[in-house]
Coordinates of C-alpha atoms in Angstrom, one line a residue:
Chain A
M387 CA 76.2 82.2 66.1
A388 CA 77.3 81.2 69.6
S389 CA 81.0 80.9 70.1
K390 CA 82.5 77.4 70.3
Y391 CA 84.4 78.8 73.4
I392 CA 82.9 79.3 76.8
A393 CA 84.8 82.6 77.0
L394 CA 87.3 84.6 74.9
P395 CA 90.4 86.4 76.1
K396 CA 90.0 90.1 76.5
G397 CA 90.6 91.8 73.2
V398 CA 91.2 88.6 71.2
S399 CA 88.9 87.8 68.3
E400 CA 87.5 84.3 67.9
K401 CA 89.5 84.0 64.6
D402 CA 92.8 84.8 66.3
F403 CA 91.9 82.5 69.2
D404 CA 91.2 79.7 66.8
A405 CA 94.6 80.2 65.3
A406 CA 96.3 80.2 68.8
I407 CA 94.4 77.1 69.9
N408 CA 95.5 75.3 66.6
N409 CA 99.0 76.2 67.4
F410 CA 98.7 75.1 71.0
R411 CA 97.5 71.7 69.7
K412 CA 100.7 71.4 67.6
V413 CA 102.8 71.9 70.7
L414 CA 100.8 69.8 73.1
S415 CA 98.9 66.6 72.5
D416 CA 95.2 67.0 71.7
D417 CA 94.1 65.8 75.1
A418 CA 96.3 68.5 76.7
V419 CA 94.4 71.4 75.1
L420 CA 91.0 71.8 76.9
T421 CA 88.3 74.1 75.5
S422 CA 84.9 72.4 76.1
A423 CA 82.6 73.5 78.9
E424 CA 82.8 70.0 80.5
Q425 CA 86.6 70.0 80.5
L426 CA 86.8 73.5 81.9
A427 CA 84.2 73.1 84.6
P428 CA 86.7 72.3 87.4
Y429 CA 88.5 75.5 86.8
I430 CA 85.4 77.6 87.3
K431 CA 84.6 76.5 90.9
T432 CA 85.7 79.3 93.3
M433 CA 84.7 80.3 96.8
M434 CA 84.5 84.0 96.0
P435 CA 81.3 86.1 96.2
V436 CA 81.3 87.1 92.6
A437 CA 79.7 85.6 89.5
D438 CA 81.6 82.6 88.1
A439 CA 81.4 84.3 84.7
E440 CA 83.9 86.9 85.9
H441 CA 86.6 84.3 86.3
T442 CA 85.8 81.8 83.5
P443 CA 88.8 80.6 81.5
S444 CA 88.7 80.3 77.7
A445 CA 90.9 77.2 77.6
A446 CA 93.4 75.2 79.7
L447 CA 96.8 74.0 78.5
L448 CA 98.4 71.0 80.2
A449 CA 102.1 71.5 79.6
T450 CA 104.7 69.1 80.9
T451 CA 108.1 70.4 79.7
V452 CA 110.0 73.7 79.6
E453 CA 110.3 73.5 75.8
Q454 CA 106.5 73.3 75.5
I455 CA 106.1 76.4 77.8
Q456 CA 108.6 78.3 75.7
Q457 CA 106.6 77.5 72.6
I458 CA 103.3 78.4 74.3
V459 CA 104.6 81.9 75.3
A460 CA 105.7 82.4 71.7
I461 CA 102.1 81.7 70.5
C462 CA 100.7 83.9 73.2
N463 CA 102.9 86.8 72.1
Q464 CA 101.9 86.3 68.5
Y465 CA 98.1 86.4 69.2
K466 CA 98.3 88.5 72.4
V467 CA 96.6 85.7 74.4
P468 CA 96.9 86.1 78.2
I469 CA 97.7 83.0 80.3
W470 CA 97.1 82.3 84.0
M471 CA 99.6 79.8 85.5
I472 CA 98.6 77.3 88.2
S473 CA 100.7 74.5 89.7
T474 CA 98.5 72.3 91.8
G475 CA 95.7 74.9 91.6
K476 CA 94.3 74.5 95.1
N477 CA 94.4 78.1 96.1
L478 CA 91.1 77.8 98.0
G479 CA 89.8 81.0 99.4
Y480 CA 92.3 83.0 97.2
G481 CA 90.7 82.2 93.8
S482 CA 91.3 78.5 93.5
A483 CA 92.3 77.5 89.9
A484 CA 90.3 80.2 88.1
P485 CA 92.1 83.0 86.3
A486 CA 92.1 86.6 87.6
E487 CA 90.3 87.8 84.5
R488 CA 87.6 86.3 82.4
G489 CA 88.9 84.7 79.3
Q490 CA 92.5 84.0 80.3
V491 CA 93.9 80.7 79.2
V492 CA 94.9 78.6 82.2
L493 CA 98.4 77.2 81.9
D494 CA 97.9 74.2 84.1
L495 CA 101.2 72.7 85.2
K496 CA 99.8 69.9 87.4
R497 CA 101.1 67.2 85.1
M498 CA 104.6 68.7 85.2
N499 CA 105.2 66.8 88.4
R500 CA 108.7 65.3 88.6
I501 CA 110.6 65.3 91.9
L502 CA 114.0 66.1 90.4
E503 CA 116.1 65.8 93.5
V504 CA 115.9 65.4 97.2
D505 CA 119.3 65.5 98.9
K506 CA 119.3 63.7 102.2
D507 CA 122.6 65.3 103.5
L508 CA 122.1 68.9 102.5
A509 CA 118.3 68.6 103.2
F510 CA 116.9 70.2 100.1
A511 CA 114.4 69.4 97.3
L512 CA 114.2 70.5 93.7
V513 CA 110.8 69.9 92.2
E514 CA 108.5 70.8 89.3
P515 CA 105.3 72.8 89.7
G516 CA 102.8 69.9 89.7
V517 CA 104.4 68.0 92.6
T518 CA 102.1 67.8 95.6
Y519 CA 103.1 67.6 99.3
Q520 CA 101.6 64.1 99.4
Q521 CA 103.7 63.0 96.5
L522 CA 106.9 64.4 98.1
Y523 CA 105.9 63.0 101.5
D524 CA 105.5 59.5 100.0
Y525 CA 108.9 59.9 98.2
I526 CA 110.7 60.9 101.3
K527 CA 109.1 58.0 103.3
E528 CA 109.8 55.5 100.5
H529 CA 113.5 56.5 100.3
K530 CA 113.9 56.8 104.1
L531 CA 115.4 60.3 103.8
G532 CA 114.5 61.5 107.3
L533 CA 113.3 64.9 106.2
W534 CA 110.1 66.8 107.2
L535 CA 107.9 68.9 105.1
S536 CA 106.2 72.1 106.0
M537 CA 102.9 72.7 104.3
P538 CA 99.6 74.7 104.6
A539 CA 96.4 73.0 105.8
P540 CA 95.4 71.8 102.3
S541 CA 98.6 69.7 102.6
A542 CA 98.0 66.5 100.6
I543 CA 96.4 68.1 97.5
A544 CA 98.5 71.4 97.5
G545 CA 102.1 71.7 96.5
P546 CA 105.3 73.6 97.4
V547 CA 105.7 75.5 94.1
G548 CA 102.3 77.1 93.9
N549 CA 102.1 77.7 97.6
T550 CA 105.5 79.3 97.9
L551 CA 104.9 81.4 94.7
D552 CA 101.9 82.9 96.5
R553 CA 104.1 83.2 99.6
G554 CA 102.0 80.8 101.7
V555 CA 102.9 79.5 105.1
G556 CA 103.1 76.3 107.1
Y557 CA 103.3 75.3 110.8
T558 CA 106.8 73.8 111.4
P559 CA 110.0 75.7 112.1
Y560 CA 110.2 75.9 108.3
G561 CA 106.7 77.5 108.1
E562 CA 107.7 80.7 106.4
H563 CA 108.0 78.9 103.0
F564 CA 109.5 81.6 100.9
L565 CA 112.2 82.1 103.5
F566 CA 113.3 78.5 102.9
A567 CA 113.1 78.8 99.1
C568 CA 116.5 78.3 97.3
G569 CA 116.7 78.6 93.5
M570 CA 114.1 78.9 90.8
E571 CA 113.9 78.2 87.1
V572 CA 111.7 80.7 85.2
V573 CA 110.5 80.8 81.6
L574 CA 110.3 84.5 80.8
A575 CA 107.7 86.1 78.4
N576 CA 110.3 86.2 75.6
G577 CA 110.9 82.5 75.9
E578 CA 114.2 82.7 77.6
V579 CA 114.9 80.4 80.6
L580 CA 116.3 82.1 83.7
R581 CA 117.8 80.2 86.6
T582 CA 118.1 82.4 89.7
G583 CA 120.9 82.5 92.3
M584 CA 123.7 80.0 91.7
G585 CA 121.6 78.3 89.0
S586 CA 122.7 80.7 86.3
M587 CA 126.3 79.4 86.5
P588 CA 127.2 76.5 84.2
N589 CA 128.2 73.4 86.1
S590 CA 127.3 74.9 89.5
N591 CA 126.2 72.4 92.2
T592 CA 125.1 75.1 94.7
W593 CA 121.7 76.1 93.2
Q594 CA 119.8 74.7 96.2
V595 CA 122.3 75.6 98.9
F596 CA 123.1 79.3 98.5
K597 CA 120.2 81.6 97.8
W598 CA 121.6 85.0 96.6
G599 CA 124.0 84.2 93.8
Y600 CA 125.6 87.4 92.5
G601 CA 124.1 90.8 91.8
P602 CA 120.5 91.6 92.4
Y603 CA 118.6 88.8 94.1
L604 CA 115.6 88.1 91.8
D605 CA 113.5 85.2 93.4
G606 CA 111.2 87.6 95.2
I607 CA 110.0 89.3 92.0
F608 CA 108.6 85.9 90.8
T609 CA 106.4 85.5 93.8
Q610 CA 102.9 87.0 93.9
S611 CA 103.7 88.3 90.5
N612 CA 103.4 87.8 86.7
Y613 CA 106.9 88.3 85.5
G614 CA 107.6 84.8 84.5
I615 CA 106.5 81.1 84.7
V616 CA 108.3 79.2 87.4
T617 CA 109.2 75.7 86.1
K618 CA 111.6 74.4 88.7
F619 CA 111.8 75.3 92.4
G620 CA 114.3 74.5 95.1
F621 CA 113.7 74.7 98.8
W622 CA 115.2 73.5 102.1
L623 CA 113.8 70.7 104.2
M624 CA 113.9 70.2 107.9
P625 CA 115.8 67.2 109.2
E626 CA 113.5 64.9 111.2
P627 CA 114.2 65.7 114.9
P628 CA 114.8 62.9 117.4
A629 CA 111.9 64.1 119.5
F630 CA 108.8 66.2 118.9
K631 CA 106.5 67.6 121.6
P632 CA 103.3 69.4 120.4
F633 CA 101.1 71.2 123.0
V634 CA 98.1 73.5 123.2
I635 CA 97.6 76.3 125.7
Q636 CA 94.0 77.5 126.2
Y637 CA 92.8 80.8 127.5
Q638 CA 89.2 81.8 128.4
H639 CA 88.8 85.5 127.4
E640 CA 89.3 87.3 124.2
E641 CA 91.4 90.0 125.9
D642 CA 93.8 87.3 126.9
I643 CA 95.4 87.6 123.5
V644 CA 97.4 90.5 124.8
E645 CA 99.0 88.2 127.5
I646 CA 99.4 85.4 125.0
V647 CA 101.3 87.4 122.4
E648 CA 103.5 89.2 125.0
T649 CA 104.4 85.8 126.4
I650 CA 105.1 84.1 123.0
R651 CA 107.1 86.9 121.3
P652 CA 110.3 86.5 123.4
L653 CA 110.1 82.7 123.1
R654 CA 109.7 82.9 119.3
I655 CA 112.4 85.5 118.8
S656 CA 114.9 83.6 120.9
G657 CA 114.0 80.3 119.2
V658 CA 112.8 78.5 122.4
I659 CA 109.6 77.9 120.4
P660 CA 110.9 77.4 116.9
N661 CA 107.7 76.8 114.8
A662 CA 105.1 78.9 113.3
V663 CA 102.8 78.9 116.3
V664 CA 99.0 79.4 115.8
I665 CA 96.7 81.3 118.1
A666 CA 93.3 80.0 117.0
H667 CA 90.0 81.5 118.1
A668 CA 87.4 79.0 119.3
L669 CA 85.4 79.5 116.1
Y670 CA 88.4 78.5 114.0
E671 CA 88.7 75.2 115.8
A672 CA 85.0 74.6 116.5
P673 CA 84.0 73.2 113.1
V674 CA 86.2 70.2 113.7
K675 CA 84.0 69.3 116.7
A676 CA 80.7 71.2 116.5
K677 CA 78.0 72.2 114.1
R678 CA 77.0 75.9 113.9
S679 CA 73.4 74.9 113.4
D680 CA 73.4 73.2 116.8
Y681 CA 74.0 76.5 118.5
V682 CA 72.4 79.2 116.4
S683 CA 69.8 79.6 113.7
G684 CA 68.5 82.5 111.8
P685 CA 70.4 85.5 110.5
G686 CA 73.2 87.4 112.2
S687 CA 76.6 86.5 113.6
I688 CA 76.9 84.0 116.3
P689 CA 76.4 85.5 119.8
D690 CA 79.3 85.4 122.3
E691 CA 77.0 83.4 124.6
A692 CA 76.8 80.6 122.0
V693 CA 80.5 80.6 121.6
D694 CA 80.9 80.1 125.4
R695 CA 78.7 77.1 125.2
I696 CA 80.7 75.6 122.3
M697 CA 83.9 76.2 124.4
K698 CA 82.4 74.3 127.3
D699 CA 80.8 71.5 125.3
H700 CA 83.9 70.9 123.2
K701 CA 86.8 71.7 125.6
L702 CA 88.1 74.7 123.6
G703 CA 89.6 77.9 124.9
I704 CA 88.5 81.1 123.3
W705 CA 92.2 81.2 122.2
N706 CA 94.0 78.0 121.6
V707 CA 97.7 78.3 121.2
Y708 CA 99.2 75.4 119.2
A709 CA 103.0 75.1 119.3
A710 CA 105.7 72.5 119.5
L711 CA 109.2 71.7 120.6
Y712 CA 111.7 69.9 118.4
G713 CA 115.1 68.4 119.1
T714 CA 116.7 65.8 121.4
Q715 CA 114.7 64.9 124.5
E716 CA 117.2 67.0 126.6
Q717 CA 116.6 70.1 124.5
I718 CA 112.9 69.6 124.7
D719 CA 113.0 69.2 128.5
V720 CA 115.0 72.4 129.0
N721 CA 112.7 74.4 126.7
W722 CA 109.5 72.9 128.1
N723 CA 110.5 74.3 131.5
I724 CA 111.0 77.7 130.0
V725 CA 107.6 77.5 128.2
T726 CA 105.6 76.3 131.2
Q727 CA 107.2 78.9 133.5
A728 CA 106.4 81.7 131.0
F729 CA 102.8 80.7 130.5
G730 CA 102.3 79.6 134.1
K731 CA 102.9 83.0 135.6
S732 CA 99.5 84.6 135.4
G733 CA 97.5 81.4 136.2
K734 CA 95.2 82.0 133.3
A735 CA 96.7 79.4 130.9
K736 CA 95.6 75.8 130.7
I737 CA 98.5 73.8 129.2
L738 CA 97.7 70.5 127.5
T739 CA 100.1 68.0 125.9
E740 CA 99.6 64.9 123.9
Q741 CA 99.0 63.0 127.2
E742 CA 95.8 65.0 127.8
A743 CA 94.7 65.8 124.3
A744 CA 95.6 62.8 122.2
D745 CA 91.9 62.1 121.5
D746 CA 91.0 65.7 120.7
P747 CA 90.5 65.9 116.9
A748 CA 91.6 69.6 116.8
F749 CA 94.8 68.8 118.7
V750 CA 95.4 65.8 116.5
Y751 CA 95.3 67.7 113.2
R752 CA 97.3 70.6 114.6
A753 CA 100.0 68.2 115.8
K754 CA 100.1 66.7 112.3
L755 CA 100.5 70.1 110.6
M756 CA 103.3 71.0 113.0
R757 CA 105.2 67.8 112.0
G758 CA 104.5 67.9 108.3
E759 CA 102.0 65.0 108.2
M760 CA 99.2 65.1 105.7
T761 CA 95.7 66.1 106.9
L762 CA 92.8 68.0 105.4
T763 CA 90.8 68.1 108.7
E764 CA 90.9 71.9 108.7
F765 CA 88.6 71.9 105.7
S766 CA 85.8 71.4 108.2
L767 CA 85.9 75.2 108.4
Y768 CA 83.9 75.1 105.1
N769 CA 81.1 73.2 106.8
W770 CA 80.6 75.9 109.5
R771 CA 78.3 77.8 107.2
G772 CA 78.4 75.5 104.3
G773 CA 77.5 76.5 100.8
G774 CA 81.0 76.9 99.4
G775 CA 81.7 80.5 100.3
S776 CA 85.1 81.4 101.8
M777 CA 87.6 84.2 101.4
W778 CA 90.8 84.6 103.4
F779 CA 91.1 88.0 105.0
A780 CA 94.8 88.1 106.0
P781 CA 96.1 91.4 107.4
V782 CA 99.7 91.6 108.7
S783 CA 100.1 92.6 112.4
Q784 CA 103.0 93.3 114.7
A785 CA 103.6 90.5 117.2
R786 CA 102.4 92.8 119.9
G787 CA 99.5 92.0 122.2
S788 CA 97.7 95.3 122.0
E789 CA 97.9 95.2 118.2
T790 CA 96.4 91.7 117.9
L791 CA 93.5 92.6 120.2
K792 CA 92.8 95.8 118.2
Q793 CA 92.8 93.9 114.9
M794 CA 90.7 91.1 116.3
A795 CA 88.1 93.4 117.7
L796 CA 87.9 95.5 114.5
T797 CA 87.5 92.3 112.3
K798 CA 84.8 90.9 114.6
Q799 CA 82.9 94.2 114.6
I800 CA 82.9 94.5 110.8
L801 CA 82.0 90.8 110.3
A802 CA 79.1 91.2 112.7
K803 CA 77.8 94.2 110.8
Y804 CA 77.2 91.8 107.9
G805 CA 76.0 88.9 110.0
L806 CA 79.2 86.8 109.7
D807 CA 81.3 85.1 112.3
Y808 CA 84.9 85.7 113.4
S809 CA 86.7 82.5 112.5
G810 CA 90.2 83.8 112.9
E811 CA 93.7 82.7 113.9
F812 CA 97.1 84.4 114.2
I813 CA 100.0 82.6 112.7
V814 CA 103.0 83.7 114.6
G815 CA 106.2 84.7 112.9
M816 CA 109.1 86.1 115.0
R817 CA 108.0 89.7 114.8
D818 CA 104.9 89.5 112.6
M819 CA 101.6 87.8 112.7
H820 CA 99.6 86.6 109.7
H821 CA 96.2 87.4 111.1
I822 CA 94.2 84.9 109.1
V823 CA 90.4 85.2 109.1
D824 CA 88.1 82.8 107.1
V825 CA 85.3 85.0 105.9
L826 CA 82.7 82.1 105.6
Y827 CA 79.4 82.5 104.0
D828 CA 76.8 80.5 102.1
K829 CA 77.5 81.1 98.4
T830 CA 74.2 79.5 97.4
D831 CA 72.4 82.4 99.2
P832 CA 72.5 85.5 97.0
E833 CA 71.9 87.9 99.9
Q834 CA 74.6 86.5 102.0
T835 CA 76.9 86.4 99.1
K836 CA 76.3 90.1 98.5
A837 CA 76.9 90.8 102.1
A838 CA 80.1 88.8 102.1
Y839 CA 81.4 90.8 99.2
Q840 CA 80.6 94.1 100.9
C841 CA 82.0 92.9 104.2
F842 CA 85.4 91.9 102.6
D843 CA 85.6 95.2 100.8
E844 CA 84.9 97.1 104.1
L845 CA 87.5 95.0 106.0
L846 CA 90.2 96.0 103.4
T847 CA 89.1 99.6 103.5
E848 CA 89.0 99.9 107.3
F849 CA 92.3 98.0 107.8
S850 CA 94.3 99.9 105.2
A851 CA 92.9 103.2 106.6
R852 CA 94.7 102.2 109.9
G853 CA 97.9 101.2 108.1
Y854 CA 97.2 97.5 108.2
G855 CA 98.2 95.8 104.9
T856 CA 97.1 92.4 103.5
Y857 CA 99.7 89.8 102.8
R858 CA 97.7 87.9 100.1
V859 CA 94.3 88.1 98.7
N860 CA 91.8 86.4 96.4
T861 CA 91.6 87.3 92.7
A862 CA 88.5 89.4 93.0
F863 CA 90.2 91.9 95.3
M864 CA 93.8 92.0 94.0
D865 CA 93.4 95.5 92.5
K866 CA 92.0 96.9 95.6
V867 CA 94.8 95.5 97.8
A868 CA 97.4 96.7 95.3
E869 CA 96.0 100.2 95.7
T870 CA 96.5 100.1 99.4
Y871 CA 100.2 99.9 99.0
G872 CA 100.4 103.2 97.2
P873 CA 101.1 104.5 93.7
V874 CA 104.9 104.4 93.7
Q875 CA 105.1 100.6 94.3
R876 CA 102.4 100.1 91.7
K877 CA 104.4 102.1 89.2
V878 CA 107.6 100.1 89.8
H879 CA 105.6 96.9 89.4
K880 CA 104.2 98.2 86.1
T881 CA 107.6 99.3 84.9
L882 CA 109.1 95.8 85.5
K883 CA 106.1 94.3 83.8
K884 CA 106.5 96.3 80.7
A885 CA 110.2 95.5 80.5
L886 CA 109.8 91.8 81.0
D887 CA 106.4 91.2 79.3
P888 CA 105.7 94.0 76.8
N889 CA 102.7 92.2 75.4
G890 CA 101.2 91.6 78.8
I891 CA 100.6 87.9 78.2
I892 CA 101.6 86.5 81.6
A893 CA 98.7 86.6 84.1
P894 CA 97.7 90.2 83.7
G895 CA 95.9 91.3 86.8
K896 CA 97.9 89.2 89.3
S897 CA 98.5 91.4 92.3
G898 CA 97.0 94.2 90.4
I899 CA 99.9 94.3 87.8
R900 CA 99.0 94.7 84.2
Chain B
N615 CA 111.7 60.2 83.3
T616 CA 108.0 61.0 83.6
G617 CA 106.2 62.3 86.7
F618 CA 103.8 60.7 89.1
A619 CA 100.7 58.9 87.8
W620 CA 98.0 57.2 89.8
K621 CA 98.3 53.4 90.2
D622 CA 94.6 52.6 90.9
G623 CA 91.3 53.8 92.4
E624 CA 92.3 52.9 95.9
E625 CA 95.4 55.0 95.8
I626 CA 93.4 58.1 94.7
Y627 CA 90.8 57.5 97.3
T628 CA 93.5 57.1 100.1
K629 CA 95.6 60.1 99.0
I630 CA 92.8 62.5 98.2
C631 CA 89.2 61.6 99.1
A632 CA 89.8 59.8 102.4
Y633 CA 91.4 62.9 104.0
C634 CA 87.9 64.4 104.1
H635 CA 85.5 61.5 103.5
E636 CA 86.9 59.3 106.3
V637 CA 87.1 62.1 109.0
Q638 CA 83.6 63.6 108.7
V639 CA 84.7 66.6 106.8
G640 CA 82.7 65.2 103.8
P641 CA 80.0 62.6 104.0
Q642 CA 80.7 58.9 103.8
I643 CA 80.9 57.8 100.2
R644 CA 82.2 54.2 100.4
N645 CA 79.7 51.4 100.3
R646 CA 76.9 53.5 99.1
E647 CA 76.7 52.3 95.5
L648 CA 77.0 55.8 94.2
P649 CA 76.7 55.9 90.4
A650 CA 79.8 56.6 88.4
A651 CA 78.1 59.5 86.6
Y652 CA 77.2 61.1 89.9
I653 CA 80.7 60.8 91.3
R654 CA 82.1 62.2 88.1
E655 CA 79.7 65.2 88.2
I656 CA 80.7 66.0 91.8
V657 CA 84.4 65.6 91.3
R658 CA 84.6 67.7 88.2
N659 CA 82.2 70.5 89.3
G660 CA 82.8 70.5 93.0
N661 CA 79.8 70.7 95.2
R662 CA 79.4 73.6 97.7
A663 CA 82.1 73.1 100.3
M664 CA 83.9 70.5 98.2
P665 CA 86.5 71.7 95.7
A666 CA 86.5 70.5 92.1
F667 CA 89.2 68.2 90.7
R668 CA 90.6 68.8 87.2
Y669 CA 91.4 66.3 84.5
A670 CA 95.1 67.3 85.1
E671 CA 94.8 66.0 88.7
I672 CA 92.7 62.9 88.1
D673 CA 92.4 62.0 84.4
D674 CA 89.2 60.4 83.1
E675 CA 90.6 56.8 83.2
S676 CA 91.7 57.3 86.8
L677 CA 88.4 58.8 87.7
A678 CA 86.6 55.8 86.3
K679 CA 88.8 53.5 88.5
L680 CA 88.2 55.8 91.5
S681 CA 84.4 55.5 91.0
E682 CA 84.7 51.8 90.7
F683 CA 86.6 51.7 94.0
I684 CA 84.2 54.0 95.8
S685 CA 81.1 52.0 94.6
Q686 CA 82.5 48.6 95.7
T687 CA 80.4 47.4 98.5
Q688 CA 82.5 44.5 99.9
S689 CA 85.9 45.9 100.9
K690 CA 86.1 48.5 103.6
H691 CA 88.7 51.2 103.6

């Protein structure tokens, strides 16, 4: 007889799963325990080049309170049911809302979406997992709090908790999101509720203002991990500056990335340019303005000659450096002089401000991202090839020109081997770069899907062989990336896992930890 | 002390759909008399480049209101 479930958790009998589901129903209302194929369909859609069956959940639970989550983990421990937590579940290119392993129960916290506090003076927020950036943006506007958000490109539909727990990034001076996190509440596998930092102290009012607390600092072990379920999350917000000046600097040759990075690094480290700058390749920005099919047809990666034509037709550099200045007009004027002098030296840079680029759709969405305004325009990347295939290949690089050129060339060469295009950008930290490459392919084409899988695998293999590690990866490749960081780290991760979650019920497989 | 819930179809359209469907990331969907069943199918399953949206994000009742808003032919967003 066919199972009444679309999947079962690994090692759990249908009888035990029945019992667990019945108990979940006692904790949650009936419409918050989803088991039918129709209800679970949205959880199955991923952009990864593997069969959907490999990441099909057995059920989804829509919890809204800490107490419910405590009861859920008790049931999971009793029946050894693994759960996969999502907050807003928009981890596109990294596995979306689907579990790492087939059969896991998704603990969907989207409906747990209260904004608990936004402090105007101390400029912080405390929120639940289901809060979206749009929701918080509207709240801040409505209450005239004068605070700016930092968010990733999926902005409106993503949220600060899920994004920061995967250590995602944004584009303002607060773009390194985990750096600006301050205080978490975590339900542990044994049902206990831990508040990190100052949050553990009764009557404390400093949970969101001082990060470390006393003793070992634990927040980091709850990011990209499966040691607990984060139910509250605090983070700092940037006060709205009196003036904002976004700009783009365009270069014409791929090798120019060396000059770009050497010019930016001192400006970033000294704080003259304070935000998470982006150095976007022409093919990363092109989808906002151009169709791939207008320039190339048939198999293979796009030739350089076609990229040249796109640049000319759509006023793009091969590298497009998006950055911004923030502060009073006087501060901006002083720093603008420093920036234009630094980039003006070689004569290769074309510097454009809002005056020249206000009608350019790529500039417009970049300016929005750099000031925390909602926009999903970057999703046009998914139209470049179309077909719903996308994986983020995200190696870390030194902010050193020679390194960025080396990584770019290697990535492009491996992509070309599989007929795919280099749609890449560098997100500039102070000393690091998140080298972000969208491995785009047509998931409706089985051959191209197979090629994309092999391509991604080879990218990871070749980069790790050269000592380049990945900062974040989709669920199909988590084990592979965990291996690249060596056996000792993996053993420590496992030791912590056993101590905190002896039954292995919380998201086994996350970051390769079981 | 409950969390955020959608007011109406227009709000959902403005705060989710419009970010793609009014800026040529996705196709135009307003004023096309798209059937509710079709909208529901696409929203729940996703469609190629378009992500899926879960019951937890847009519940069935809200999705019905959204469909109604999208299929209205008079008002323009």
